[in-house]
Every structure is written in structure tokens, then in C-alpha cells.
Amino acid sequence: MKKYFFSLLILITGILGLAGGQPANAEEKVYQIGTDLTFPPFEFQNDQKEYVGIDIDLLTAIAKDQDFKFELRPLGFDSAIQGVQSDQLDGMIAGMSITEERQQSFDFSAPYFDSGISMAVQKDNTSIKSYDDLKGQTVAVKVGTESAAFAEKNQEKYGFDVKTYDAADTMYQVLENGSVAAIFGDYPVLGYAISQGQPLKLVGEKEVGSAYGFAVKKGQNQELLAKFDKGLAKLKADGTYDEILAKYIDSGQTDTASEMKKITPKKTVYTIASDLTFAPFEYQNDKGEYVGIDVDLLKRIAELQGFELKFNFVGFASAVQAVESGQADAMIAGMTITDERKKSFDFSDSYFDSGIQLAVKKDNKKIKSYQDLQGKVVGAKVGTESADFLAAHEDEYGYKIKYYDAANDLYDSLRIGQIDAMMDDYPVIGYAIKNGQDLATPIKRETGGQYGFAVKKGQNAELVEMFNEGLKELRRTGEYDKIVGRYIAENNEEKADESTFMGILKNNYPTLLKGLWTTILLTLISFVLALIVGVIFGLFSVAPNRALRTIAGVYVDIIRGIPLMVLAFFIFYGLPGILGFTIPDFTAGIITLTLNASAYIAEIVRGGINAVPVGQMEASRSLGLSYTRTMQKIILPQAVRIMVPSFVNQFVISLKDTTIISAIGVIELLQTGKIIVARTLQSSSVYLIIAVMYLILITALTKLAKLLEKKV
């Protein structure tokens, strides 16, 4: 009996050993490792859509040396941190600086990379060799980085100004166009940019920065940390570590970068037409600059291929007409490649695979399929793939379609309940949701078309070829994913909530106040000038000299006979062609408002003078006073009192007319609102804020003018 008992005990012990032994477990485990989406040269996708970079190559080499398996999870930096903290990931490697604060939540490996801050200037710059040469200059930094903190700390010491930017690409651009003299950034990022063709050079010694480490949750996965440290030490000892770094930072990238074929441009500057507002592909940011996937892609391709661009943001339909009429060389505007369009256009390779998706209010639980749309109203933007899809299935699902010209009108209609659902391109809906729109997408998206860069059929073939070569290069280096991720995948990093009235006001009040100040400046400057010009022509109109009266009459008739917007377009777009030099938009706005208001002021002056009884002029002349003396001492003092209320009214009209000047790109209050609406799609709240601001401003100025009127 004992013999059987011991045999059974040995058998049970062996089974438990096999099931619970640590060596077997360790061999079988596949570690889940989080990383960033795009942070070249540490992690990014190559042209085979494989993740590569210093972090990835190091981890792969260490795993091979230490004989463990891992599955890479490119989730983004913040998501990777949350994944480790919630035990969904075993560790993360993402260029993560080792800080005391992070060490409270994470255990770090030995530093695998000692980062640092470097200064870069234009490649041909020989005047800046140290920080001392930056006195009186402007430097660029990326917001929220170690480099930004370093620059701000030292700007008084070395006498330079600091400009902050959200993206590294923008810093490179402003350095190249001479807006700044130098940039500060992480030296591996700058080194990688140089290896990829950026016309930069590093100047001076590297400043000591944070060390990067491999991280696990505090107190967990210590065996993984030990393997990483052991493998890292071996890689450094046998030279593999240095080879990996040189592959991405030093000149090892030169050969691969040359794989891109350089095409010779046939024009100095290519004119590119685009849409006005089609976020996230093209829209204006809070600085009034056009940004977006389309804009950033084409600008970067132009840099790589060495040709210059001139963007015209005119709207989708106008862009199509501009290319067909030869006014633009090409267009990029989220344009779907179709057989019909191929009859008139030659397209590049697809640069974005789109799709369309149905969206409803976030709290709508009734619509879960197309069948639930029976008897409902569904909105779409006119002329889009979404509109075509809805029209093709209207009878099948029994809904009604409502068409809109602008995206913000479409989204507002859903928000206030005018429609039950809407359909739009999925990246646009995704952008809206990430920027605070209370939307839900209950139905899987439909496969959509592919977006392409377009030229008129049979023309500008070299431009299409340059675009294709540049696009391949951006995909190879991972810059493509970085650009797309900036507007779609990473928009959830916005800290401010712009889904509420107070959220919009809190996040945008500096921009709104800046727009308000521009409006006030436009009004005050133009009205003062208009008073001078208007009074002169008003006096001409009542002068005894017939020639002066004729001149005044012709001036007033011409200016009053041209609509204000047409006048603005002529001055801003037309006059430069006649004069041979460009007119800044603000200056063009001042000239437009001055001319327009002066014509009406001239009539106010003429009416005020004529309102004074004519007998007073005759009596004065009979007493021997000259015409000029009579006007100065008798007529004008009485006429001014008659004119003042009309002047006040004209001042208010001029203030309101500044909204029309936004048509030529002046970022006044209304244009500021349009920019915010294009980004947030919260038109009701934004325009309510603007309306209240105008009301307060006009009421205050009117009260002030009436006090002045009483004194006069």
C-alpha cells in the first residue's frame, strides 16, 4: 500500500512541477511591450510598414541575446504608459526619460541612451558658432520639451528671443525660410533629420539631457528588467549598440536616403489649389496659418524634391475649376480618385485610403444599423462620396437625405436635432470626436476611395512624379505616419475641452481678444483716414469750382457703386498685378475700408453743409467775408453739429464692415471665429461668443460717441 502511495505522491509532485515550474513558464511567456507611434529615430514605420528605430532594434537584439519573446504594441506614448500601469503591458520602450516622478510608478533599466540638447542652424550659416552669436536673434523650440525649458532659462543670458512650435517639421521650415536663426532640439532627433536631408548642421557642444530607460510597472516583471540590463551590457561590449545608433543618427542613412529619385522641376514656383476648410486635411489653425495632412505632406515633399509652392485655398469646387482653367498647376484637397475624374485629371499614387461612416448623437441608442434609419433624415455634404452612398441606398433603407454645403452646418444640424444622423469621411468624423464633438459611430465604416494629388490631364507630369517620389520617401522614413498621426491619431492629446461653451471660451479667449484688437485697429485707423479723405471730398462737392464738384461726384459714385467685397478683392488681388508689388492683407483692408467710408462721409459732409440755410452764406459774403472765411467761421461750426450723429452711425457701420475684410485673409474677429469653427465644428457657441463681443464693443463705442456728441 505504501508503495502505491509514494508512487502516486511522486506522480502528483512531477505534474505540479511541470505545471508550476518557473523555468517552463518563463520560456513560454510572450512579453507585451508598448511603444510610441512615431518618434524617429527611436520608433517609426518603414516603407514595409514595419516598426524600426533605435528602441525597436535594441529591444529586438536584446531579446535575441537573452532568449525571450515579445510582441510590440505601438500605442502611442501616453497609451503605453497607461497600458503598463493597468497591467495590459509588461513593459514599454519609447524614448522615455528617467525622472524622479516617473520612478514612483515605474522601475527603469540602466539608461540605454543619454539624450541631450543641441543647437542647429542652416547648413550654409557661418555666422553662428556659439550661443554668444545669438544675441538679438530668434530661436525656435518645440513646446513642452527639455529644449524649450533650456532656451527659456538662457534667453536673458545670451540675449535671444524664443518662439515655440507644436511640431518639429514646423521648426525646420521656419529655420529654412529665415524666420528664426537657430533651433534647439534633442540631438538624436536633429541628427536623424539631417540624415534624412534636412539642410541643417549642429553647432556647439551637446547639453547634457535626460537618460532614456526601458520601464516596467514598479515591483513587477523584474526578470524582464534584469534581462534587458544584461543584454544591453553585452550589446555595448560587442559594439552592436554603437552600430544601431550609427544606423539612425550618423551618416549611415545617407545611402538609403539617396534611394529617392530627384526629379528636375520645370517651373520655379508651382501654384497649388486646395479647399478652404476640410479638417484634418486643410484648415486654419489659431494663428491663421493653413495646416493639415494635405498641407504638411505637400510642403514636406516640396522640400525633399526641391521645388517651391504657392498655395491658394479657394474651396474644393473652385480648386477644380482653377486646375481645369490653368490658373493652378495642381490641387490637393482630399480629392477621391475616380474613373470620372481621371477623364480630366492625372492623379498621383494614393496618399490616403479614406472611408465613409455614419454618425449619430452620442446619446442616441436607437440607431444601430442602416435599417434603423427608416423614416429618419440623414445629412451629407453635397458632392461627396457620402452623399453618393446615401443616394444609392435611399430607397433600400427608407430615409430622407438633407444636403449641406459646409461641414460645420452638417454637424450643427445633427447637434440641434434637425437631422437624425449624418455621413462623412471617417477621418473627418474622427477628428471631430477627438476635438469634443458628442458623436457616436454605431455602424462599421464603409470602404471608401483613395485620395490623390491631381494635375490637369496631360500637363505637369513632372509634378506628379515629384509627388510620388517624395511620398515614397516619407513613407520609408516614417514621416508620413507622423504627419497623419499628428491630425488623426494624436489629436486626443488636446488638453482643453472644446465641447462646451465655457470650454471654447476658456481655450480660445486669447485668440478671440487678438481678433477683437485687429477689428478695433482696422476700424480706428480706417475711420480716421476716411474722415480726412471724406471731409476733403465733401468740401469739394460744395465748392464754387465746378471741376472740384465734378471730381468729388465721380469719386463718390465710383466708390459707392462698387460692393465692398469686390473693392477688397480688387485692391488685394487686382492692384498688385497693375502696380507690380504685393499689398499686405491688413494694409489692403485699411485701404478698402478707408475708401468705402470716405465716400459716405463725403456725402454726410455735403448734406450737413447744405442743411445750413443758404441765406447765411449770402449774408456773410455780403458783409465782405471770403468764401473760405465764411465756411470756417459760420457754415462749418453749424454743419458739424448736424453731421456728428451721422459720423457716429458711419463709425458703427465701418466697424461692422470689418467682417467683410476677412474675405481677403485678415484675421479679424469674424475670421478668428471661422478658424475656431473649422477646428472645433462648434459654430453655434463660437458665433454666439463673437456676436456678444461685437454687441459689447459697438454699444460701448456708441455710448462714447454720444458723450462726444453732447460735448460738441
XYZ file of C-alpha atoms in Angstrom, residues 246-632:
387
model
C 25.051 54.953 -36.061
C 22.432 53.418 -38.326
C 19.902 56.095 -37.382
C 21.875 59.113 -36.201
C 25.165 59.186 -38.053
C 25.779 59.130 -41.815
C 24.585 55.545 -42.141
C 21.286 56.855 -43.524
C 22.906 58.682 -46.454
C 22.826 55.690 -48.786
C 19.227 54.795 -48.081
C 18.140 58.413 -48.323
C 19.563 58.552 -51.826
C 17.054 55.895 -52.914
C 14.595 58.697 -53.590
C 14.777 59.785 -57.196
C 15.171 63.540 -57.581
C 13.056 64.980 -60.403
C 14.001 68.255 -62.104
C 11.178 70.814 -61.751
C 10.179 72.689 -64.903
C 8.893 75.759 -63.055
C 10.320 77.894 -60.283
C 7.047 78.020 -58.333
C 4.043 75.712 -58.657
C 0.601 77.059 -57.754
C -1.439 74.543 -55.767
C -5.182 74.961 -55.234
C -6.889 73.489 -52.182
C -10.063 73.512 -50.132
C -10.839 76.235 -47.591
C -11.840 74.115 -44.584
C -11.665 70.320 -44.677
C -10.170 69.361 -41.330
C -7.998 67.420 -40.746
C -6.686 67.711 -44.328
C -6.633 71.509 -44.664
C -7.836 74.153 -42.232
C -6.595 77.262 -40.462
C -5.070 76.979 -37.022
C -5.419 79.585 -34.274
C -2.609 81.614 -35.878
C -4.432 81.893 -39.182
C -1.974 79.526 -40.876
C -3.232 76.723 -43.079
C -2.227 73.321 -41.751
C -3.447 69.756 -42.134
C -2.471 66.419 -43.636
C -2.590 67.681 -47.233
C -0.691 70.876 -46.483
C 2.046 69.261 -44.401
C 2.543 66.352 -46.802
C 2.915 68.560 -49.861
C 5.201 71.070 -48.122
C 7.496 68.274 -46.974
C 7.520 66.654 -50.426
C 8.399 70.028 -51.962
C 11.346 70.292 -49.570
C 12.563 66.804 -50.426
C 12.236 67.335 -54.179
C 13.466 70.924 -54.206
C 10.580 72.866 -55.704
C 8.609 75.837 -54.382
C 4.876 76.029 -53.681
C 2.258 78.718 -53.643
C -0.982 77.587 -52.020
C -4.352 79.053 -52.999
C -7.075 77.982 -50.560
C -10.195 78.662 -52.623
C -12.625 75.836 -51.856
C -12.971 72.409 -53.470
C -15.134 73.375 -56.465
C -13.052 76.486 -57.171
C -9.851 74.432 -56.926
C -11.154 72.016 -59.558
C -12.003 74.947 -61.846
C -8.620 76.578 -61.218
C -6.742 73.467 -62.378
C -9.016 72.945 -65.383
C -8.623 76.600 -66.457
C -4.848 76.622 -65.953
C -4.905 79.113 -63.047
C -3.382 76.435 -60.800
C -0.835 73.763 -61.632
C -2.350 71.143 -59.342
C -4.712 70.595 -56.441
C -4.672 68.662 -53.186
C -7.914 68.718 -51.247
C -8.838 65.244 -50.056
C -9.824 64.527 -53.664
C -11.072 60.983 -54.282
C -9.594 59.254 -57.336
C -12.496 58.182 -59.574
C -12.812 56.982 -63.177
C -14.891 60.040 -63.989
C -12.268 62.439 -62.670
C -9.492 60.569 -64.470
C -11.003 61.830 -67.732
C -9.963 65.382 -66.792
C -7.109 64.859 -64.317
C -3.910 62.868 -63.929
C -3.547 61.577 -60.364
C -0.589 60.703 -58.198
C -0.307 57.496 -56.228
C -2.884 57.390 -53.458
C -1.678 59.213 -50.364
C -4.654 58.349 -48.122
C -7.134 55.477 -48.062
C -10.403 57.016 -46.982
C -13.768 55.626 -45.997
C -17.200 56.932 -45.055
C -19.073 56.403 -41.827
C -22.455 57.120 -40.287
C -22.525 59.233 -37.131
C -25.286 59.973 -34.638
C -25.527 61.875 -31.377
C -23.528 60.246 -28.617
C -26.671 59.554 -26.547
C -28.626 58.074 -29.478
C -29.252 54.397 -28.676
C -31.954 53.805 -31.294
C -29.834 53.811 -34.437
C -27.565 50.774 -34.543
C -27.896 49.741 -38.193
C -28.967 51.153 -41.555
C -32.390 49.518 -41.067
C -32.970 51.796 -38.060
C -32.863 54.813 -40.409
C -36.362 54.041 -41.745
C -38.304 57.333 -41.786
C -35.307 59.293 -40.490
C -33.473 62.260 -42.015
C -29.784 61.762 -42.800
C -27.436 64.620 -43.688
C -24.436 64.710 -46.018
C -22.162 67.285 -47.590
C -23.128 67.923 -51.209
C -20.928 66.357 -53.886
C -19.182 63.905 -51.560
C -18.791 60.148 -51.517
C -21.111 60.085 -48.502
C -23.847 61.835 -50.492
C -23.453 59.330 -53.338
C -23.644 56.378 -50.928
C -26.775 57.714 -49.232
C -28.480 58.419 -52.574
C -27.716 54.878 -53.771
C -29.340 53.305 -50.690
C -32.159 55.788 -50.043
C -34.948 53.512 -51.301
C -33.427 50.429 -49.682
C -33.434 51.836 -46.149
C -36.266 54.381 -46.415
C -34.582 57.534 -45.110
C -34.607 61.075 -46.476
C -31.421 62.947 -47.376
C -30.664 66.542 -46.482
C -27.694 68.159 -48.220
C -25.320 70.796 -46.816
C -22.600 72.917 -48.410
C -20.367 73.219 -45.330
C -19.215 70.637 -42.790
C -19.954 72.825 -39.766
C -23.576 73.227 -40.936
C -23.848 69.444 -41.235
C -22.500 68.818 -37.733
C -24.582 71.625 -36.210
C -27.766 70.237 -37.766
C -27.128 66.893 -36.113
C -26.353 68.547 -32.802
C -29.575 70.579 -32.680
C -31.735 67.714 -33.973
C -32.575 68.914 -37.488
C -31.309 65.566 -38.774
C -31.191 62.161 -37.085
C -27.863 61.033 -38.483
C -25.112 62.153 -40.820
C -22.481 60.567 -43.018
C -18.991 61.911 -43.662
C -15.415 60.782 -44.319
C -14.241 58.772 -41.332
C -11.077 60.833 -40.653
C -13.202 63.982 -40.508
C -15.618 62.371 -38.048
C -12.689 61.023 -36.042
C -11.150 64.493 -35.945
C -14.469 65.959 -34.768
C -14.859 63.389 -31.979
C -11.298 63.938 -30.761
C -11.998 67.666 -30.642
C -15.040 67.388 -28.376
C -17.996 66.612 -30.663
C -20.553 64.384 -28.889
C -20.837 61.857 -31.702
C -21.038 58.081 -31.901
C -20.366 55.801 -34.866
C -22.671 52.784 -34.354
C -22.084 51.231 -37.789
C -18.813 49.924 -39.183
C -17.384 52.301 -41.747
C -17.770 51.715 -45.455
C -14.693 51.231 -47.581
C -14.073 54.496 -49.343
C -11.995 55.835 -52.150
C -8.372 56.839 -52.247
C -7.212 60.449 -52.126
C -4.820 61.691 -54.771
C -2.815 64.726 -55.812
C -4.188 65.936 -59.173
C -2.978 67.879 -62.214
C -4.768 68.730 -65.444
C -4.700 65.771 -67.823
C -1.552 65.754 -69.925
C 0.123 68.615 -68.036
C 2.702 68.974 -65.239
C 3.679 65.298 -65.380
C 6.931 66.097 -63.565
C 4.921 67.476 -60.636
C 3.060 64.180 -60.233
C 6.354 62.285 -60.453
C 7.928 64.524 -57.799
C 4.929 63.980 -55.545
C 5.117 60.183 -55.938
C 8.858 60.054 -55.217
C 8.501 62.313 -52.187
C 5.549 60.309 -50.882
C 7.554 57.074 -51.101
C 10.383 58.699 -49.162
C 8.053 59.960 -46.429
C 6.555 56.507 -46.055
C 10.005 54.906 -45.982
C 11.270 57.164 -43.195
C 8.071 57.121 -41.147
C 7.405 60.846 -41.603
C 4.155 60.053 -43.406
C 2.744 58.305 -40.347
C 3.964 61.118 -38.148
C 2.117 63.703 -40.254
C -1.098 61.680 -40.419
C -0.870 60.791 -36.728
C -0.493 64.456 -35.846
C -4.012 65.174 -37.067
C -5.889 61.926 -36.510
C -4.204 59.580 -34.056
C -2.714 62.180 -31.725
C -5.493 64.729 -31.528
C -6.710 63.121 -28.321
C -3.753 64.775 -26.635
C -5.582 68.098 -26.638
C -5.901 69.150 -23.017
C -8.685 71.666 -23.372
C -12.307 70.539 -23.646
C -13.896 72.445 -26.515
C -17.199 70.586 -26.451
C -18.860 73.147 -24.154
C -19.462 76.887 -24.319
C -17.152 77.569 -21.391
C -14.559 75.171 -22.774
C -14.440 77.043 -26.078
C -14.263 80.396 -24.305
C -11.550 79.259 -21.897
C -9.371 77.685 -24.576
C -9.773 80.402 -27.218
C -10.185 83.709 -25.395
C -6.600 84.896 -26.164
C -7.204 84.242 -29.865
C -10.597 85.949 -29.745
C -9.154 89.003 -27.986
C -6.396 89.174 -30.585
C -9.031 89.108 -33.340
C -11.028 91.769 -31.498
C -7.959 94.014 -31.277
C -7.382 93.632 -35.019
C -11.012 94.633 -35.619
C -10.609 97.729 -33.443
C -7.370 98.698 -35.189
C -8.939 98.242 -38.619
C -11.881 100.415 -37.610
C -9.966 103.219 -35.890
C -7.204 103.593 -38.477
C -9.513 103.371 -41.479
C -12.103 105.710 -39.969
C -9.567 108.408 -39.109
C -8.201 108.245 -42.644
C -11.726 108.150 -44.051
C -12.624 111.299 -42.090
C -9.710 113.154 -43.661
C -10.433 111.957 -47.197
C -14.208 112.235 -46.785
C -14.114 115.809 -45.456
C -11.855 116.872 -48.341
C -14.173 115.407 -50.977
C -17.213 116.669 -49.076
C -15.845 120.213 -49.234
C -15.042 119.671 -52.916
C -18.677 118.703 -53.517
C -19.964 122.115 -52.302
C -17.098 124.201 -53.649
C -17.841 127.047 -56.077
C -15.362 125.482 -58.521
C -17.203 123.165 -60.903
C -14.133 120.971 -61.538
C -13.828 120.202 -57.830
C -17.532 119.339 -57.621
C -17.152 117.024 -60.614
C -14.133 115.273 -59.097
C -15.991 114.753 -55.832
C -19.087 113.461 -57.622
C -17.124 110.955 -59.721
C -15.199 109.718 -56.671
C -18.344 109.180 -54.597
C -20.224 107.482 -57.450
C -17.373 105.085 -58.223
C -16.666 104.057 -54.633
C -20.324 103.746 -53.629
C -21.089 101.875 -56.841
C -18.616 99.053 -56.112
C -19.641 96.459 -53.491
C -17.261 96.440 -50.546
C -16.135 92.830 -51.064
C -15.444 93.445 -54.755
C -13.434 96.529 -53.805
C -11.444 94.479 -51.289
C -10.724 91.768 -53.865
C -9.637 94.351 -56.435
C -7.243 96.080 -54.034
C -5.796 92.858 -52.618
C -5.720 90.670 -55.743
C -6.037 93.086 -58.670
C -3.855 96.076 -57.791
C -0.634 94.043 -57.262
C -0.864 92.920 -60.888
C -1.121 96.553 -62.006
C 1.408 98.059 -59.594
C 3.898 95.223 -59.728
C 4.158 94.655 -55.963
C 2.047 92.890 -53.360
C -0.096 94.642 -50.760
C -0.310 93.054 -47.265
C -3.807 91.921 -46.342
C -4.070 94.285 -43.349
C -2.984 97.254 -45.473
C -5.418 96.238 -48.210
C -8.163 96.078 -45.590
C -7.332 99.585 -44.320
C -7.381 100.985 -47.876
C -10.688 99.272 -48.662
C -12.446 100.463 -45.510
C -11.000 103.966 -45.886
C -12.191 104.357 -49.473
C -15.624 102.934 -48.723
C -16.254 105.024 -45.595
C -14.793 108.200 -47.111
C -17.357 108.172 -49.919
C -20.211 108.077 -47.422
C -18.547 110.633 -45.159
C -18.203 112.956 -48.174
C -21.969 112.739 -48.627
C -22.512 113.345 -44.899
C -20.341 116.476 -45.133
C -22.148 117.664 -48.251
C -25.534 117.073 -46.627
C -24.510 118.769 -43.380
C -23.249 121.890 -45.177
C -26.334 122.074 -47.394
C -28.518 121.780 -44.293
C -27.276 125.167 -43.119
C -29.649 127.812 -44.554
C -28.172 129.230 -47.763
C -29.014 132.746 -46.599
C -26.232 132.608 -44.049
C -23.644 132.172 -46.781
C -25.162 135.060 -48.777
C -25.311 137.332 -45.719
C -21.725 136.583 -44.814
C -20.477 137.237 -48.340
C -22.414 140.497 -48.490
C -20.592 141.612 -45.363
C -17.294 141.142 -47.180
C -16.169 137.808 -45.741
C -14.382 135.466 -48.152
C -15.805 132.053 -49.041
C -13.110 130.268 -47.025
C -13.629 132.529 -44.012
C -17.390 132.073 -44.193
C -17.081 128.301 -44.291
C -14.596 128.317 -41.438
